[in-house]
Short mmCIF file of C-alpha atoms in Angstrom, two decimals:
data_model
loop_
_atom_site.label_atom_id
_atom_site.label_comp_id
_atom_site.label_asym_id
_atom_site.label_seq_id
_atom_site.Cartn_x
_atom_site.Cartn_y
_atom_site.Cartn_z
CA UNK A 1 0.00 0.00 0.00
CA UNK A 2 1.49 2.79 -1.09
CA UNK A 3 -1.07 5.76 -0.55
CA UNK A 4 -0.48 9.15 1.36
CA UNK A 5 -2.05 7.26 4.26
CA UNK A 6 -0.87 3.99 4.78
CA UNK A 7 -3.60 2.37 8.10
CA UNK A 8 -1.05 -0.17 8.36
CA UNK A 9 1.87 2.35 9.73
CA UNK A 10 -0.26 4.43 11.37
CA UNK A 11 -1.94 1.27 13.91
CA UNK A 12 1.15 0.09 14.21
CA UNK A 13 3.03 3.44 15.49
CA UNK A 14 0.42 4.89 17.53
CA UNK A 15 1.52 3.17 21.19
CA UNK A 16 5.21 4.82 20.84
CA UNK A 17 2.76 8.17 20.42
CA UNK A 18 1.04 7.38 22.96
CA UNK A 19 4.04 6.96 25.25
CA UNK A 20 5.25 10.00 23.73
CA UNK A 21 1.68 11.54 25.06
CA UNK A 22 2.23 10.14 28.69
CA UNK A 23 5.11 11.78 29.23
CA UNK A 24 4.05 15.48 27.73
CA UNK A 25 0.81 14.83 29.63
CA UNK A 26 3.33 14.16 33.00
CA UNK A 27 5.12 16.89 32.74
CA UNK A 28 1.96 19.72 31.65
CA UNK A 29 1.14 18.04 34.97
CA UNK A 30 3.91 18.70 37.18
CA UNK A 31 4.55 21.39 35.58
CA UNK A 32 1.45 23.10 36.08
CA UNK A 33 1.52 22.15 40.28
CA UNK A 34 5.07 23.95 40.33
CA UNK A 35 3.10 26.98 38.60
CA UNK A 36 0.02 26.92 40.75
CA UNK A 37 1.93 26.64 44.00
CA UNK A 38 4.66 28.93 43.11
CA UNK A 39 2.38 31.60 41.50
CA UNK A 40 0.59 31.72 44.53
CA UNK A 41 3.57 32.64 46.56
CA UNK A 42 4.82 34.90 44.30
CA UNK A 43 1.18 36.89 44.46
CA UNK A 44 1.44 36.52 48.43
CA UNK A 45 4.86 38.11 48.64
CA UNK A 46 3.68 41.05 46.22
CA UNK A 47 0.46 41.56 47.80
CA UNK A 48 1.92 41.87 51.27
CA UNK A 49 4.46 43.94 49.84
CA UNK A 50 7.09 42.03 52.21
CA UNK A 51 10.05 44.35 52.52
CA UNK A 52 13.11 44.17 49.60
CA UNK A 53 11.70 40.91 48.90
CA UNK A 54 8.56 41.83 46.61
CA UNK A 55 11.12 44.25 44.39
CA UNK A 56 12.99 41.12 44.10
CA UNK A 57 9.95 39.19 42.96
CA UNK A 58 8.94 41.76 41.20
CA UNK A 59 11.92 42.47 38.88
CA UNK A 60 12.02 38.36 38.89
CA UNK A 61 8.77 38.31 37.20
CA UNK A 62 9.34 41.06 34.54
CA UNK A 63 12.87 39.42 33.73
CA UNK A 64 11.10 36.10 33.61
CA UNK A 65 8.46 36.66 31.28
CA UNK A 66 10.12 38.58 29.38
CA UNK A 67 12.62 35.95 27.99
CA UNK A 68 11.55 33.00 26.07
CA UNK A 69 11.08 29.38 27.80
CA UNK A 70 13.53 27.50 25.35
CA UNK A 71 16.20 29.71 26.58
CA UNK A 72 15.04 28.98 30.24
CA UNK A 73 14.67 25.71 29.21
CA UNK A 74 18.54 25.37 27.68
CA UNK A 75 19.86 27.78 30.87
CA UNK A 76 18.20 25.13 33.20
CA UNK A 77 19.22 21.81 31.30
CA UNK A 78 22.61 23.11 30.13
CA UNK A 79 24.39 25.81 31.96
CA UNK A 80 23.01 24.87 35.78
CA UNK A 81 25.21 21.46 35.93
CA UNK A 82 28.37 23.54 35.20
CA UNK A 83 27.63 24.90 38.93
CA UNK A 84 26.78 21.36 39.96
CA UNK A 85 23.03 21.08 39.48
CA UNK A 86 22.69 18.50 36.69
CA UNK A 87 18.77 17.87 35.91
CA UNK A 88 17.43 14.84 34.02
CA UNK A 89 15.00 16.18 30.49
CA UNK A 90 12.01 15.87 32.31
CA UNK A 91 12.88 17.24 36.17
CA UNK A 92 14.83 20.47 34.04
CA UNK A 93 11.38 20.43 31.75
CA UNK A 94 9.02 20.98 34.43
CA UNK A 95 11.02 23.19 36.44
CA UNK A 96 11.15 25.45 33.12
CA UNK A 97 7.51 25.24 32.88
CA UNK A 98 6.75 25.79 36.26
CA UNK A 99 9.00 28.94 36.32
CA UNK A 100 7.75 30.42 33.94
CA UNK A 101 4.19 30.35 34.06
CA UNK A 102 4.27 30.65 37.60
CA UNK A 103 5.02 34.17 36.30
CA UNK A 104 1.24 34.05 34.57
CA UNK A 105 -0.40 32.83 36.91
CA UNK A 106 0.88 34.93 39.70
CA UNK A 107 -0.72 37.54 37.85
CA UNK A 108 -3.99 35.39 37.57
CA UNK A 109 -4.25 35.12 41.63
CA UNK A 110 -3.18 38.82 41.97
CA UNK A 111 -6.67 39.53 39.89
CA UNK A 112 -8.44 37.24 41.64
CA UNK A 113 -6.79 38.35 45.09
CA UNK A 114 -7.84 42.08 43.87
CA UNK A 115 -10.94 40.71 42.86
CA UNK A 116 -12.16 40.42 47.12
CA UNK A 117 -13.53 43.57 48.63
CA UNK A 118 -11.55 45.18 51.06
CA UNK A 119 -14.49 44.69 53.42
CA UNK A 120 -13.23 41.23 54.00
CA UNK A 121 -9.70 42.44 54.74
CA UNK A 122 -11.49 44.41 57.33
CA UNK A 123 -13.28 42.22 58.87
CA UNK A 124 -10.79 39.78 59.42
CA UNK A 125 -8.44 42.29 60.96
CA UNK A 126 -11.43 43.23 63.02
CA UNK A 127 -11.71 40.05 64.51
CA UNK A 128 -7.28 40.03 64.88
CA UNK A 129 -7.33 37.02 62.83
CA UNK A 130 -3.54 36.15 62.38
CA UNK A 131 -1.75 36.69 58.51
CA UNK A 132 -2.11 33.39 57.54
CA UNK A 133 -5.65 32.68 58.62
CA UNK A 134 -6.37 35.89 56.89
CA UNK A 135 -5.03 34.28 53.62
CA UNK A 136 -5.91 30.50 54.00
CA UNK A 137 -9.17 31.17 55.58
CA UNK A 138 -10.38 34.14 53.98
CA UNK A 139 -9.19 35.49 51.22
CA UNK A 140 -7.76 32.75 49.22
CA UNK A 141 -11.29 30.11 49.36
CA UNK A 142 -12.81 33.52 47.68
CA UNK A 143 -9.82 34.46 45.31
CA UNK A 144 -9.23 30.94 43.70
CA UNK A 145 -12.51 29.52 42.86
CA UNK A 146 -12.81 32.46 40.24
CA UNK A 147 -9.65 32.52 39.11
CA UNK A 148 -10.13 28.38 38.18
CA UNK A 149 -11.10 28.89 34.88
CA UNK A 150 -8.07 31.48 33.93
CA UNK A 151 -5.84 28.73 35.70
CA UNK A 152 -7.20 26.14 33.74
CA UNK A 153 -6.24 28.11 30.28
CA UNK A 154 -2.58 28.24 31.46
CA UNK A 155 -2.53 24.48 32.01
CA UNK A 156 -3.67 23.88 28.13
CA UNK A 157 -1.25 26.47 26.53
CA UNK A 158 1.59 25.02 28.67
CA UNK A 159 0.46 21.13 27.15
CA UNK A 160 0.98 22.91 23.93
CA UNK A 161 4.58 24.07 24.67
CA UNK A 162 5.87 20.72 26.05
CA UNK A 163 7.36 19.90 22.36
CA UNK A 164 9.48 22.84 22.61
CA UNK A 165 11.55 20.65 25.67
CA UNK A 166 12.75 18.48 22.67
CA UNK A 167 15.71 21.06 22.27
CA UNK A 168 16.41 19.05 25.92
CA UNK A 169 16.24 15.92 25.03
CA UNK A 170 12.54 14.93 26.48
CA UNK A 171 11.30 12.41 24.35
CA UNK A 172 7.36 13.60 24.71
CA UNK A 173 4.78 13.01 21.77
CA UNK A 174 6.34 15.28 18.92
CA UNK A 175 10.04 13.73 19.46
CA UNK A 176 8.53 10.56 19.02
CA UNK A 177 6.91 11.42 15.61
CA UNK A 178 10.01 13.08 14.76
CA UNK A 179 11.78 10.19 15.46
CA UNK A 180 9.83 7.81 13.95
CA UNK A 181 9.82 9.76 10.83
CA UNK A 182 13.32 9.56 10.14
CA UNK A 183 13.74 6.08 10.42
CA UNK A 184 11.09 5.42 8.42
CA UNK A 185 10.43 8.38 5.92
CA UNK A 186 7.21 8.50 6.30
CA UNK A 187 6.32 11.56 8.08
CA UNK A 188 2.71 12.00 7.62
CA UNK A 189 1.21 9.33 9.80
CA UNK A 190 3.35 10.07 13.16
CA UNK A 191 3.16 13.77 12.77
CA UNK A 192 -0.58 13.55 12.01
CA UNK A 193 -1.70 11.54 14.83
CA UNK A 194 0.34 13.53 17.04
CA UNK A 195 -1.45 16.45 15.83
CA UNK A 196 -4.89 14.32 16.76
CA UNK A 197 -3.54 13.28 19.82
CA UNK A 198 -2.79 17.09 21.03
CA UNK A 199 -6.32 17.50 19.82
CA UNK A 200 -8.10 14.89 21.22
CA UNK A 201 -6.34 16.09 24.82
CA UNK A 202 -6.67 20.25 24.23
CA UNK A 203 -10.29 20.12 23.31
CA UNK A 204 -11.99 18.24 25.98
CA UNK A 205 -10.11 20.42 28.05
CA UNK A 206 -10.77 23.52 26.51
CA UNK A 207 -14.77 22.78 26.99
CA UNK A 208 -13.91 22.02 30.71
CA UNK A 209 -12.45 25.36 31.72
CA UNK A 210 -15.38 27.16 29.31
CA UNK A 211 -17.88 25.43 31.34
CA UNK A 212 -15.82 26.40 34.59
CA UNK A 213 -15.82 29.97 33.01
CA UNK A 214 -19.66 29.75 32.70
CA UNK A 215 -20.55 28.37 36.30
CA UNK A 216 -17.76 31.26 37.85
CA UNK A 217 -19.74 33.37 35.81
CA UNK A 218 -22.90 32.47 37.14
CA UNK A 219 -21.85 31.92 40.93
CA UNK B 1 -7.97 55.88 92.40
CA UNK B 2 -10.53 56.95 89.69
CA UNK B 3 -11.74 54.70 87.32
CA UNK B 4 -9.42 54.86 83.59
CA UNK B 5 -11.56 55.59 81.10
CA UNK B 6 -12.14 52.68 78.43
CA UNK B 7 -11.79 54.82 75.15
CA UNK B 8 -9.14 57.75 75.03
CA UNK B 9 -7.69 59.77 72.02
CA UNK B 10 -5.65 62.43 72.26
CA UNK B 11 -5.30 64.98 70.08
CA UNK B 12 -5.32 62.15 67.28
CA UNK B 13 -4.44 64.37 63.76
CA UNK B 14 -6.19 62.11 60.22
CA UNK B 15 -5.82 62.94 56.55
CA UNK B 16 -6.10 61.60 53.55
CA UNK B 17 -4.15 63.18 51.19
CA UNK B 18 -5.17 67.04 51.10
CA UNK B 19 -7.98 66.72 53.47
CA UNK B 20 -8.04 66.84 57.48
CA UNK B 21 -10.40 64.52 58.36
CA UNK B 22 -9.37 65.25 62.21
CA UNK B 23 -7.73 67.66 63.30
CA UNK B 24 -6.32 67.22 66.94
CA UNK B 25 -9.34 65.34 68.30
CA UNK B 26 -9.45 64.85 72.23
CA UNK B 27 -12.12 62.27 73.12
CA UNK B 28 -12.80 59.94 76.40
CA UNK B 29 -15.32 57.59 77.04
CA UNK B 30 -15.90 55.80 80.10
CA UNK B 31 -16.49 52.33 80.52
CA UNK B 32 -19.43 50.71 79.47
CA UNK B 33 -20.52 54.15 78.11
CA UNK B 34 -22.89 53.92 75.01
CA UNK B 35 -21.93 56.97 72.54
CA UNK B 36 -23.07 57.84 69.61
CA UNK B 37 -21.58 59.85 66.71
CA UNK B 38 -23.87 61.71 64.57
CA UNK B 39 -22.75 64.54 61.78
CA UNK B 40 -22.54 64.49 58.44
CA UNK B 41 -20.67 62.66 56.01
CA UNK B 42 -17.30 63.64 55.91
CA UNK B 43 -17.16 64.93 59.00
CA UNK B 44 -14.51 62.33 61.00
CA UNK B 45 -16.74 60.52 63.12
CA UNK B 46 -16.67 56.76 60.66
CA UNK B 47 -12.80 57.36 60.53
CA UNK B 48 -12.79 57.39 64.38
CA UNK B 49 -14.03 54.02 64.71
CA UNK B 50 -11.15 52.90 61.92
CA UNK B 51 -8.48 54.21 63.89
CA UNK B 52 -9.70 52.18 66.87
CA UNK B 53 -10.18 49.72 64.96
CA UNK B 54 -6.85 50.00 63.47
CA UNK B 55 -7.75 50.28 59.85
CA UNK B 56 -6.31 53.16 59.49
CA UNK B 57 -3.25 54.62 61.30
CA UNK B 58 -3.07 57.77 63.19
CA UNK B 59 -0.89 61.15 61.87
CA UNK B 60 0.01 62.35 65.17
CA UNK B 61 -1.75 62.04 68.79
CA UNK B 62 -2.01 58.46 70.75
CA UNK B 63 -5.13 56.14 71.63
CA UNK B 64 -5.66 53.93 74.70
CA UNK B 65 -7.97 51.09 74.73
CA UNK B 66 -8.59 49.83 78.36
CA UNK B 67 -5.18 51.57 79.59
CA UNK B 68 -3.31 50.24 76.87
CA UNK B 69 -1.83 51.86 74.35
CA UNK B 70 -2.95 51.04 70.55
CA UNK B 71 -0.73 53.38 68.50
CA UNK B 72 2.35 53.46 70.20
CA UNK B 73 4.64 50.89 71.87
CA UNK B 74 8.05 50.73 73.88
CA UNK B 75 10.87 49.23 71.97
CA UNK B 76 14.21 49.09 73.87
CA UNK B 77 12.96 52.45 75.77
CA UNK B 78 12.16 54.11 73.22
CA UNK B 79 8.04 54.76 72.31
CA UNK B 80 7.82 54.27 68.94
CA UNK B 81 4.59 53.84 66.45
CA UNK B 82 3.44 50.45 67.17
CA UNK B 83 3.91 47.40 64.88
CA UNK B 84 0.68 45.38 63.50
CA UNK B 85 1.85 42.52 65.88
CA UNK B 86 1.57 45.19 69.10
CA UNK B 87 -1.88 46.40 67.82
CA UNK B 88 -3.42 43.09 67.10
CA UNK B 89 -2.67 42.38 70.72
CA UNK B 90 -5.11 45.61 71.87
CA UNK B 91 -7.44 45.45 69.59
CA UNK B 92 -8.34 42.04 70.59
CA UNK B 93 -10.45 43.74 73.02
CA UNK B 94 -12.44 45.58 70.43
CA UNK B 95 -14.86 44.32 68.29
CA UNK B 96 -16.37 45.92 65.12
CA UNK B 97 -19.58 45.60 63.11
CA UNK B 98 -20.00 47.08 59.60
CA UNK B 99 -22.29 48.69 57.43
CA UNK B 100 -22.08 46.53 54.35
CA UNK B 101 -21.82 42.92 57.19
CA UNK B 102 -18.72 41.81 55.64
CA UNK B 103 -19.61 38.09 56.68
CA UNK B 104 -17.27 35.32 55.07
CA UNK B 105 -18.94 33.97 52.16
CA UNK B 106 -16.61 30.79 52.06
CA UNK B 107 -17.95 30.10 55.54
CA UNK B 108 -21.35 28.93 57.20
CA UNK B 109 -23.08 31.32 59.36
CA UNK B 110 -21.15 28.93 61.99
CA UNK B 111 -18.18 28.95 60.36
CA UNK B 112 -18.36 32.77 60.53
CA UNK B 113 -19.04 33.12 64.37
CA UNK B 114 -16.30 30.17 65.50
CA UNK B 115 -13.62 31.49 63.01
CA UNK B 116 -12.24 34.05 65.48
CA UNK B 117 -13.04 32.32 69.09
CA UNK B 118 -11.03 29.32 67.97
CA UNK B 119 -8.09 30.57 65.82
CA UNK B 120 -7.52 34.13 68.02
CA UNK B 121 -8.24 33.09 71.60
CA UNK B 122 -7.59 29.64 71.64
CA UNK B 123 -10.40 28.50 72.24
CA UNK B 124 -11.79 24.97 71.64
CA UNK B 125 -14.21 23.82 68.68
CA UNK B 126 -16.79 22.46 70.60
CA UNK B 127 -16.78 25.26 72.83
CA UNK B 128 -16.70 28.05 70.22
CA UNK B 129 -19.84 26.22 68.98
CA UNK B 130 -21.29 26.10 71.83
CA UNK B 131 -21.17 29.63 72.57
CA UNK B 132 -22.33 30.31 68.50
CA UNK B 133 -25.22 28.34 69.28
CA UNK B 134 -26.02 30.92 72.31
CA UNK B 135 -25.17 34.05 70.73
CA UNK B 136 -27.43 33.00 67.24
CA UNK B 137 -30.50 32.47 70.20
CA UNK B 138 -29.74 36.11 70.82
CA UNK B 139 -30.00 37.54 67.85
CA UNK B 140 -32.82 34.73 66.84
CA UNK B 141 -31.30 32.97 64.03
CA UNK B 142 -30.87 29.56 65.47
CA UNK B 143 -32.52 27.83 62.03
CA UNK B 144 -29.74 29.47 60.11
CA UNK B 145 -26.90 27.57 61.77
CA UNK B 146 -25.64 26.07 58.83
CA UNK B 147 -26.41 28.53 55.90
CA UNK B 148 -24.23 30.28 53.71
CA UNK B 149 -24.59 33.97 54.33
CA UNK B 150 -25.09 34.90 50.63
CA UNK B 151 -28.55 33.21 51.72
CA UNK B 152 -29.67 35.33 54.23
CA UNK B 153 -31.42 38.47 54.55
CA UNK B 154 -29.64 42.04 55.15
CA UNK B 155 -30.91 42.39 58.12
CA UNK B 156 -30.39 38.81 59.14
CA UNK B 157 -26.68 39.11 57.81
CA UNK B 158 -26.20 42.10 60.30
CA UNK B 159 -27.75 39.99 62.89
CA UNK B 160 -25.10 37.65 62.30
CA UNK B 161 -22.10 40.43 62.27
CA UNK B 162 -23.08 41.58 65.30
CA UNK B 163 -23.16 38.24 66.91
CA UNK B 164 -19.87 37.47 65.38
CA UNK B 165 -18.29 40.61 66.74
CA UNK B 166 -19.55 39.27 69.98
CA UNK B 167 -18.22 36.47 69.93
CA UNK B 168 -14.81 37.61 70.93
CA UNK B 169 -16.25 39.15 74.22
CA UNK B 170 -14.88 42.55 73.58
CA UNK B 171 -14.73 45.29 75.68
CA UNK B 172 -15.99 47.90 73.25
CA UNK B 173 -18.28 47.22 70.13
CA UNK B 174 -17.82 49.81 66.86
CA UNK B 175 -21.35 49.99 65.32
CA UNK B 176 -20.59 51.65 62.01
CA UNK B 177 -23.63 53.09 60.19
CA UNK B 178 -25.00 49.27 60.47
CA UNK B 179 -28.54 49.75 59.68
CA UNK B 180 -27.75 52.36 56.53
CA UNK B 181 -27.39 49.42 53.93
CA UNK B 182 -30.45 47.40 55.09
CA UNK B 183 -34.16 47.98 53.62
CA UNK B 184 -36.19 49.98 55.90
CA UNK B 185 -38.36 46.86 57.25
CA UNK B 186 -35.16 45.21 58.22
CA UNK B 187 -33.65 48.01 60.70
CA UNK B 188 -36.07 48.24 63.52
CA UNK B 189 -34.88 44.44 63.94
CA UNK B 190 -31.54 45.02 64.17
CA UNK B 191 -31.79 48.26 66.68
CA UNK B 192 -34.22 46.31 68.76
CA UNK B 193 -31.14 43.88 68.79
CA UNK B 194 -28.74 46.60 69.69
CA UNK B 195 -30.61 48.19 72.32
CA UNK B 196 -31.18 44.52 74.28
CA UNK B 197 -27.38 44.07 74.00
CA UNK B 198 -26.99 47.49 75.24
CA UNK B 199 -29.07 47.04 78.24
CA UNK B 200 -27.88 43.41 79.08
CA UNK B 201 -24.25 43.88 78.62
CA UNK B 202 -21.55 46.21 80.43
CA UNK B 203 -20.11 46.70 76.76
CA UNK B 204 -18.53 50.16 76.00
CA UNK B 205 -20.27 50.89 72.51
CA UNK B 206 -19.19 53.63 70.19
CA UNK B 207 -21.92 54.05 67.24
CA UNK B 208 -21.82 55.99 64.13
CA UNK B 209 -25.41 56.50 63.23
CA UNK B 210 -28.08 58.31 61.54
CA UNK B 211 -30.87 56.92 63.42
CA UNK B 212 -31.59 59.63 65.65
CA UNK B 213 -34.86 57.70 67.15
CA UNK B 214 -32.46 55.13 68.23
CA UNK B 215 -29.63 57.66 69.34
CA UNK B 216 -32.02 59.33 71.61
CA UNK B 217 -32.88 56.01 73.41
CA UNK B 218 -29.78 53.99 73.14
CA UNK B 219 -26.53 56.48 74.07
CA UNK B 220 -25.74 58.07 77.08
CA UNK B 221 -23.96 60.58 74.96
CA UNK B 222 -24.12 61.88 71.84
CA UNK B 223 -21.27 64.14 70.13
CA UNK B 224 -21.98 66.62 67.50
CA UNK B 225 -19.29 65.68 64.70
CA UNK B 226 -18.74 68.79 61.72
CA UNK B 227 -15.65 69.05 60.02
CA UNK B 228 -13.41 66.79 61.78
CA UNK B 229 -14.04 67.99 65.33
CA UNK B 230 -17.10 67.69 68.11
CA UNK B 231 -18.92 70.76 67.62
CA UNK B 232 -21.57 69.79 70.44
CA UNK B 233 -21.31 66.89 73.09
CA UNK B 234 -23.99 66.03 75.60
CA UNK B 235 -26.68 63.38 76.89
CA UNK B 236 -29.17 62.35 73.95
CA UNK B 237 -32.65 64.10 75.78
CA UNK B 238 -30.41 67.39 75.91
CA UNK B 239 -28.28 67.42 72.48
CA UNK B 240 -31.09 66.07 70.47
CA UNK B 241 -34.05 68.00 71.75
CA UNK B 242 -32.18 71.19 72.66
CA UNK B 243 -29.34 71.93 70.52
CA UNK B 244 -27.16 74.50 71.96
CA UNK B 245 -24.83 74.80 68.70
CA UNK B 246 -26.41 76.27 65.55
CA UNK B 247 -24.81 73.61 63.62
CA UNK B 248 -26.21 70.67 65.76
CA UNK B 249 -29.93 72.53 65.00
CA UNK B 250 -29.19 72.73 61.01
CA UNK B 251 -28.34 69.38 61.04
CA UNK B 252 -30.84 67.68 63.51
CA UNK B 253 -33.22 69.30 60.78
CA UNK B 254 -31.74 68.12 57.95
CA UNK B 255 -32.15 64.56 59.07
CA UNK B 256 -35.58 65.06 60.60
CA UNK B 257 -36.37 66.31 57.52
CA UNK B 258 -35.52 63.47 54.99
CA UNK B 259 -37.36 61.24 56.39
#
C-alpha cells in the first residue's frame, strides 16, 4: 500500500505516540503544580508587599516573562550542571515550565486576590485574625474559585509548549513522531496523529475550563 | 484611684491626602458608656471608629484602649509607632460591626461566628460552637446555623455580624452606620437587637449612626461631629431635643427632615 495514508503504519506506530503523550501529559502536569503553588507565593509576597523581597519578585517576574522558555529551558538543562546542578530532560522540563508560568499565573491570583472587597480584609483584621488565617481562611477560598477557569487556560497552553523541551532531550509526543519519521520516511502518519492526539487532549479540556468559566460566571 | 476611662484619644491628627479629616481630636469615654456619633458625612466621626479599629493609622496624637496603648509601643525604651503585631494584641479587646456585614462567604453562618473564638483566643471547637449556638439564640437565628450567608437576609446578615463581633467578648463594640445598607423593614430588627445588647451587657459601645430615634434612646452621649471635630457633646434628651450649637440645629433638621 502505497497511498499518502498507509492504516497499516499508522496502527502500528500509535503506542510509541502514545508513550510520547504520557510523558508530555506528566510533565503539563507537574509542571502546572510547580506553577500553581509557586504563582501563589509569588502573588502573596507582592500583595503583602514584604520588605526588599517583593522588588525582588517583582523584577524576577518582569525578567522572567520577558525571555523565552527554550532559553530557560537550555539555561536550566545546560548551563546549571556547570555549577553542579545537573537535571534529568524531564525534572529540568518541568522546572522550566513551572517557572515560567508561575510568572502568569501569579498575575492570575493577583486579579483574583484584587478581585475580594476590602471589606473582607477588614473584617478579618477586626476580629485580629492572624496573617495566615487571613489568607488561608479568607481570602484565598474567595480568590481561587474564580480565578479556576483562567488557571485552567494556562494548564492547556503550557500542554501545547511541552514539544518545545525536545531542544532538551525529552522524548514527549512530537520527538517521538520526529523520530519515527526519520527512520522510516514516512512523516505524515506520526506527525498527524500527534497532531490528533494534542487534539483529542486540548479540546476536551478547553470545553472544561469554558464550562468552569460559565458556572464562575454564574456563581 | 478613679476609674481609667475605656476609650481615650488624644489629640489624634487624620488625613487623607489634602484633606483633614481630624484635626487634633481629644475624646474619652468611660467604661461601658454607650456613645453615639452623629454629623454628616465627611465629618470624621466613621474614621474614628477605623483608627480604633486599626484600619487606618493615626498622623500624630495616641489612643488607649482599656489603659493600653494602641498606636504606640516601647521598643528598647524608646516609644515608637506600634507594629501590626503590638496592635493586634489591643485590639483584641475591640470588636467591630459594619455597614455593608462583611460576613465570610466561604464560611457557614457557623463557620463565621467560630472562626475568630477558635483561631484568636484559643479556644476549643466544641466550645466556640457552643457559645455560636447561644449568641445565634440572641440575635434569633438559630434555624440558620448552617447557611451560607449569601442566603440570608440584610438584616439577618447584620444579625449575624453583630453576633460574630460578639463572639470575641470585647470590651468595646464599633457599630458603624450598620442599619444604613439594610431595607427599611429590616432596621427596627436590628436596633431592637442593639438596644437589648446594650441594656444586658456592660459593653462600652461607640456608634456611628443616623438613626436619631435610636440615638435618643440607646446612648448616654451623643457628640456633635462637623468638620473633623465635636462641635456639640452632651446626653441624647439634651443634644437632640435642645441643641445648643447652631450647627447641631441645622443638622438635627436636615435629618428630621428626609425622612
Amino acid at each position: 500500500m502505497t497511498g499518502i495514508w498507509d492504516w497499516g503504519y499508522a496502527v502500528e506506530v500509535l503506542p510509541a505516540l502514545l508513550r510520547g503523550l504520557q510523558v508530555t501529559v506528566l510533565a503539563t502536569l507537574l509542571g502546572s503544580v510547580l506553577a500553581f503553588a509557586l504563582g501563589l507565593v509569588l502573588a502573596i509576597v507582592l500583595r503583602a508587599r514584604v520588605p526588599v523581597l517583593h522588588r525582588v519578585v517583582r523584577a524576577f517576574v518582569e525578567f522572567w516573562r520577558s525571555t523565552p522558555l527554550l532559553v530557560q529551558a537550555y539555561v536550566i538543562y545546560q548551563v546549571l550542571p556547570d555549577v553542579g546542578i545537573t537535571l534529568g530532560s524531564l525534572a529540568a522540563g518541568v522546572i522550566a515550565l513551572g517557572l515560567h508560568y508561575a510568572c502568569y499565573t501569579s498575575e492570575v491570583y493577583r486579579a483574583g486576590i484584587e478581585a475580594v472587597p476590602v471589606g473582607q480584609w477588614e473584617a478579618a483584621a477586626a476580629l485580629s485574625l492572624p496573617r495566615s488565617r487571613v489568607w488561608f481562611g479568607v481570602i484565598l477560598p474567595q480568590a481561587v474559585p474564580r480565578v479556576l477557569p483562567a488557571l485552567g487556560n494556562y494548564v492547556i497552553s503550557m500542554f501545547k509548549e511541552v514539544p518545545l523541551l525536545l531542544a532538551i532531550g525529552l522524548v514527549e509526543v512530537v520527538t517521538v513522531a520526529r523520530q519515527l519519521s526519520a527512520d522510516s520516511f514516512r512523516p505524515v502518519e506520526p506527525l498527524t496523529l500527534a497532531g490528533l492526539l494534542f487534539l483529542l487532549v486540548s479540546l476536551p479540556a478547553s470545553i472544561l475550563v469554558r464550562r468552569m468559566e460559565r458556572r464562575a460566571g454564574a456563581g | 484611684m478613679p476609674v481609667e476611662p475605656m476609650v481615650v484619644l488624644d489629640g489624634v491628627h487624620k488625613r487623607y491626602g489634602d484633606t483633614a479629616v481630624l484635626s487634633g481630636l481629644d475624646l474619652r469615654v468611660e467604661r461601658g458608656e454607650h456613645v453615639t456619633l452623629i454629623g454628616p458625612s465627611g465629618s470624621g466621626k466613621t474614621t474614628i471608629l477605623r483608627l480604633l479599629m486599626g484600619l487606618e493609622a493615626v498622623d500624630a496624637g495616641t489612643i488607649h484602649v482599656g489603659g493600653r496603648c494602641l498606636t504606640h509601643m516601647r521598643r528598647r525604651g524608646a516609644v515608637v509607632p506600634a507594629d501590626e503585631k503590638h496592635a493586634r494584641a489591643v485590639r483584641r479587646t475591640i470588636g467591630m460591626v459594619f455597614q455593608q456585614f462583611n460576613l465570610f462567604p466561604n464560611m457557614t453562618v457557623l463557620g463565621n461566628l467560630i472562626e475568630a473564638p477558635v483561631r484568636v483566643l484559643g479556644m476549643s471547637e466544641a466550645e466556640a460552637t457552643r457559645r455560636a449556638a447561644e449568641l445565634l439564640e440572641l440575635v434569633g437565628l438559630t434555624d440558620k446555623t448552617h447557611e451560607r450567608p449569601t442566603r440570608l437576609s440584610g438584616g439577618q446578615q447584620q444579625r449575624v455580624a453583630i453576633a460574630r463581633a460578639l463572639a470575641m467578648r470585647p470590651e468595646v463594640l464599633l457599630l458603624d452606620e450598620v442599619t444604613s445598607a439594610l431595607d427599611p423593614e429590616l432596621v427596627a430588627g436590628v436596633l431592637r437587637l442593639l438596644r437589648l445588647i446594650g441594656e444586658s451587657s456592660d459593653i462600652t459601645i461607640l456608634c456611628v449612626t443616623h438613626e436619631i430615634g435610636f440615638a435618643r434612646d440607646f446612648a448616654d452621649r451623643v457628640l456633635m461631629f462637623d468638620g473633623g471635630s465635636i462641635v456639640e457633646d452632651g446626653p441624647p434628651e439634651r443634644l437632640l431635643v435642645e441643641p445648643r450649637v447652631p450647627r447641631t440645629k441645622e443638622f438635627l433638621a436636615a435629618v428630621l427632615e428626609g425622612r
